[in-house]
CSV table of C-alpha atoms in Angstrom, one decimal:
chain,number,residue,atom,x,y,z
A,1,MET,CA,2.3,-13.5,-0.8
A,2,TYR,CA,5.1,-11.1,-1.7
A,3,VAL,CA,4.5,-7.4,-1.6
A,4,ILE,CA,6.3,-5.7,-4.5
A,5,ASN,CA,5.5,-2.2,-3.3
A,6,SER,CA,3.4,-0.6,-0.6
A,7,ASN,CA,2.6,2.8,0.5
A,8,PHE,CA,0.8,3.7,3.8
A,9,SER,CA,0.1,7.4,3.7
A,10,LEU,CA,-1.3,10.1,6.1
A,11,VAL,CA,-2.6,12.5,3.6
A,12,LYS,CA,-2.6,16.1,5.0
A,13,GLN,CA,-1.1,19.5,4.5
A,14,VAL,CA,2.4,19.1,5.9
A,15,GLY,CA,3.7,22.5,4.7
A,16,ASP,CA,7.2,23.4,3.9
A,17,LEU,CA,10.2,21.4,5.1
A,18,SER,CA,12.2,24.0,6.9
A,19,GLU,CA,15.7,23.4,8.1
A,20,SER,CA,14.5,22.9,11.7
A,21,ARG,CA,11.9,20.4,10.6
A,22,LEU,CA,14.4,18.5,8.5
A,23,ASN,CA,17.0,18.4,11.3
A,24,ALA,CA,14.3,17.1,13.7
A,25,LEU,CA,13.2,14.4,11.3
A,26,LYS,CA,16.8,13.3,10.4
A,27,LYS,CA,17.8,13.2,14.2
A,28,ASN,CA,14.8,11.2,15.3
A,29,PHE,CA,14.8,8.7,12.4
A,30,TYR,CA,18.6,8.4,11.6
A,31,ASP,CA,19.0,5.0,13.5
A,32,MET,CA,15.9,3.5,11.6
A,33,PHE,CA,16.6,5.2,8.2
A,34,PRO,CA,20.3,6.2,7.9
A,35,GLU,CA,20.1,7.0,4.1
A,36,ILE,CA,18.9,10.6,3.4
A,37,ILE,CA,17.7,11.6,0.0
A,38,ARG,CA,16.5,15.1,-1.1
A,39,PRO,CA,15.1,14.6,-4.7
A,40,ASN,CA,13.8,18.2,-4.6
A,41,GLY,CA,13.1,21.0,-2.1
A,42,GLU,CA,9.7,19.8,-1.2
A,43,THR,CA,10.5,16.1,-0.5
A,44,LEU,CA,12.6,14.2,2.0
A,45,ILE,CA,13.2,10.5,1.8
A,46,LEU,CA,14.7,8.6,4.8
A,47,LYS,CA,15.7,5.1,3.7
A,48,LYS,CA,17.0,1.8,4.7
A,49,ALA,CA,17.1,-1.3,2.5
A,50,ALA,CA,13.6,-1.8,1.1
A,51,SER,CA,11.7,0.6,3.4
A,52,ALA,CA,11.5,4.3,3.4
A,53,LEU,CA,9.8,7.2,5.1
A,54,ILE,CA,8.8,9.8,2.6
A,55,ILE,CA,7.6,13.4,3.5
A,56,SER,CA,6.2,15.8,1.0
A,57,ASN,CA,4.1,18.9,1.4
A,58,ASP,CA,0.9,16.9,1.2
A,59,ARG,CA,1.6,13.6,2.8
A,60,ILE,CA,3.7,11.3,5.2
A,61,VAL,CA,4.4,8.0,3.6
A,62,PHE,CA,5.9,4.7,4.8
A,63,ALA,CA,6.9,2.6,1.8
A,64,THR,CA,8.1,-1.0,2.0
A,65,GLN,CA,8.3,-4.3,0.3
A,66,GLY,CA,8.7,-7.9,1.4
A,67,ASP,CA,6.8,-11.0,2.4
A,68,LEU,CA,3.3,-9.9,3.6
A,69,SER,CA,3.7,-11.9,6.8
A,70,ASN,CA,6.7,-9.6,7.7
A,71,ILE,CA,4.8,-6.3,7.3
A,72,ASN,CA,3.9,-5.2,10.7
A,73,GLY,CA,1.0,-2.6,10.9
A,74,ASP,CA,1.8,-1.5,14.4
A,75,ASN,CA,5.4,-0.7,13.3
A,76,ILE,CA,4.2,1.3,10.3
A,77,ALA,CA,1.6,3.2,12.4
A,78,GLU,CA,4.3,4.0,15.0
A,79,ILE,CA,6.6,5.5,12.3
A,80,LEU,CA,3.8,7.6,10.7
A,81,ILE,CA,2.6,8.9,14.1
A,82,LYS,CA,6.1,9.7,15.2
A,83,ALA,CA,6.8,11.7,12.0
A,84,ASN,CA,3.4,13.4,12.4
A,85,GLU,CA,4.2,14.5,15.9
A,86,ILE,CA,7.7,15.7,15.1
A,87,LEU,CA,6.2,17.8,12.4
A,88,GLU,CA,3.6,19.1,14.9
A,89,LEU,CA,0.6,18.3,12.8
A,90,SER,CA,-3.0,17.5,13.7
A,91,PRO,CA,-3.5,14.0,15.0
A,92,ASN,CA,-6.4,13.5,12.4
A,93,SER,CA,-5.6,12.4,8.8
A,94,THR,CA,-7.0,10.9,5.8
A,95,MET,CA,-5.3,7.6,5.2
A,96,ALA,CA,-4.4,6.1,1.7
A,97,VAL,CA,-3.0,2.7,1.2
A,98,THR,CA,-1.6,1.3,-2.1
A,99,ILE,CA,-0.3,-2.3,-2.1
A,100,GLU,CA,1.0,-4.2,-5.1
A,101,ALA,CA,1.7,-7.9,-4.4
A,102,ILE,CA,2.2,-11.3,-6.1
A,103,ASP,CA,1.4,-14.8,-5.0
A,104,SER,CA,2.5,-18.1,-6.7
A,105,VAL,CA,-0.1,-20.7,-7.8
A,106,ASN,CA,0.1,-24.0,-9.6
A,107,GLN,CA,-2.1,-22.8,-12.4
A,108,ASN,CA,-1.6,-20.9,-15.7
A,109,THR,CA,-3.4,-17.7,-14.5
A,110,LEU,CA,-3.7,-16.3,-17.9
A,111,GLU,CA,-5.7,-19.3,-19.2
A,112,LYS,CA,-7.7,-19.7,-16.0
A,113,SER,CA,-8.6,-16.0,-16.0
A,114,LYS,CA,-10.6,-16.4,-19.3
A,115,GLY,CA,-12.8,-19.3,-18.0
A,116,TYR,CA,-15.7,-17.1,-17.0
A,117,PHE,CA,-15.6,-15.0,-20.1
A,118,GLY,CA,-14.5,-17.5,-22.8
A,119,GLU,CA,-16.6,-16.2,-25.7
A,120,CYS,CA,-15.9,-12.6,-24.8
A,121,SER,CA,-12.2,-13.2,-24.5
A,122,ASP,CA,-12.1,-15.0,-27.8
A,123,MET,CA,-13.9,-12.1,-29.6
A,124,LEU,CA,-11.2,-9.7,-28.3
A,125,SER,CA,-8.3,-12.2,-28.8
A,126,ALA,CA,-7.6,-11.7,-25.1
A,127,TYR,CA,-4.9,-13.8,-23.6
A,128,GLY,CA,-5.8,-13.0,-20.1
A,129,ILE,CA,-8.4,-11.1,-18.0
A,130,GLY,CA,-8.0,-9.0,-15.0
A,131,TYR,CA,-10.6,-8.1,-12.5
A,132,ARG,CA,-11.3,-4.8,-10.8
A,133,PHE,CA,-13.6,-4.6,-7.8
A,134,MET,CA,-14.8,-1.3,-6.6
A,135,VAL,CA,-15.1,-1.7,-2.8
A,136,ARG,CA,-16.7,0.3,0.1
A,137,ASN,CA,-16.4,-0.7,3.7
A,138,GLU,CA,-18.7,1.8,5.3
A,139,ASN,CA,-17.0,3.9,8.1
A,140,LYS,CA,-13.6,2.5,7.1
A,141,TYR,CA,-12.4,2.7,3.4
A,142,HIS,CA,-13.3,2.7,-0.2
A,143,GLY,CA,-11.3,2.2,-3.5
A,144,ASP,CA,-10.3,-0.4,-5.9
A,145,VAL,CA,-9.1,-3.9,-5.7
A,146,HIS,CA,-7.4,-5.5,-8.9
A,147,ILE,CA,-6.8,-9.2,-9.1
A,148,GLU,CA,-5.3,-10.4,-12.3
A,149,PRO,CA,-2.6,-12.7,-13.9
A,150,TYR,CA,0.9,-11.5,-13.4
A,151,ILE,CA,2.0,-10.8,-16.9
A,152,LYS,CA,5.7,-11.5,-16.2
A,153,ASP,CA,4.9,-15.1,-14.8
A,154,ALA,CA,1.6,-16.8,-15.6
A,155,GLN,CA,2.1,-19.0,-12.5
A,156,LYS,CA,1.5,-15.9,-10.3
A,157,ILE,CA,-1.4,-13.7,-9.4
A,158,PHE,CA,-1.0,-9.9,-9.2
A,159,TYR,CA,-2.9,-7.8,-6.7
A,160,LEU,CA,-3.3,-4.0,-6.6
A,161,LEU,CA,-5.2,-2.3,-3.7
A,162,ASN,CA,-5.9,1.4,-3.8
A,163,LEU,CA,-7.9,2.3,-0.7
A,164,LEU,CA,-8.7,5.5,1.0
A,165,SER,CA,-10.3,6.1,4.5
A,166,THR,CA,-13.8,7.2,4.3
A,167,GLU,CA,-13.3,9.5,7.4
A,168,HIS,CA,-10.3,11.1,9.1
A,169,ILE,CA,-8.4,8.7,11.2
A,170,HIS,CA,-7.0,9.7,14.6
A,171,SER,CA,-3.4,8.8,15.4
A,172,ASN,CA,-4.6,6.3,18.1
A,173,GLU,CA,-6.5,4.4,15.3
A,174,VAL,CA,-3.9,4.3,12.6
A,175,HIS,CA,-2.7,0.9,13.6
A,176,VAL,CA,-6.2,-0.5,13.5
A,177,PHE,CA,-6.8,0.9,10.0
A,178,ILE,CA,-3.6,-0.6,8.7
A,179,ASP,CA,-4.2,-3.9,10.3
A,180,ASP,CA,-7.7,-4.0,8.8
A,181,ILE,CA,-6.3,-3.4,5.3
A,182,LEU,CA,-3.6,-6.0,5.7
A,183,SER,CA,-6.2,-8.6,7.0
A,184,PHE,CA,-8.5,-7.6,4.2
A,185,LEU,CA,-5.7,-8.4,1.6
A,186,ASN,CA,-4.6,-11.7,3.3
A,187,GLU,CA,-8.0,-13.0,3.9
A,188,LYS,CA,-10.8,-11.7,1.7
A,189,VAL,CA,-8.9,-10.6,-1.3
A,190,LYS,CA,-6.7,-13.7,-1.4
A,191,SER,CA,-9.9,-15.8,-1.0
A,192,VAL,CA,-11.5,-14.1,-4.0
A,193,ALA,CA,-8.3,-14.8,-6.1
A,194,SER,CA,-8.5,-18.5,-5.1
A,195,LYS,CA,-12.0,-18.6,-6.5
A,196,ILE,CA,-11.1,-17.0,-9.8
A,197,PHE,CA,-7.8,-18.9,-10.4
A,198,LEU,CA,-7.9,-22.2,-8.6
């Protein structure tokens, strides 16, 4: 599975990015993210290749792309926590995770997706059907999981996860939350896609 885009966010009031805060972030993350972008006065992007640390007045985000097996929850958590500590913020945060990914299959996913709803899809002249699952894992997260044919290539499945923690997550538990989400995608969501498309 290839992750086209992912955002792992600590959602919280960050406040203004003063010069002293900016300098502390740049100094502590320069080796990891040497490219510095200031798209506006309220946002800082520290970037290297396909990964970035994005800080705005309401969240701290680690964004990346690449093969799912190479995305390391512990590393992501470490970066987010370090930024949170540099900014001297509370160790408690709401976490938001958005992941867009694709996976290759040996099927025409557009055709296969209509299988369960043949008559309905014919009535609408639909050439493919996507599925949206509204999920809630008590005491962990809630949100949406989309599984659908990848429009650009019918031999691929497209995944979209938008999940939010149901409670505040303490810094010590960020890595567990991220690992739970990555496992949920790699095991359960992928298994559901197999039942739909294979």
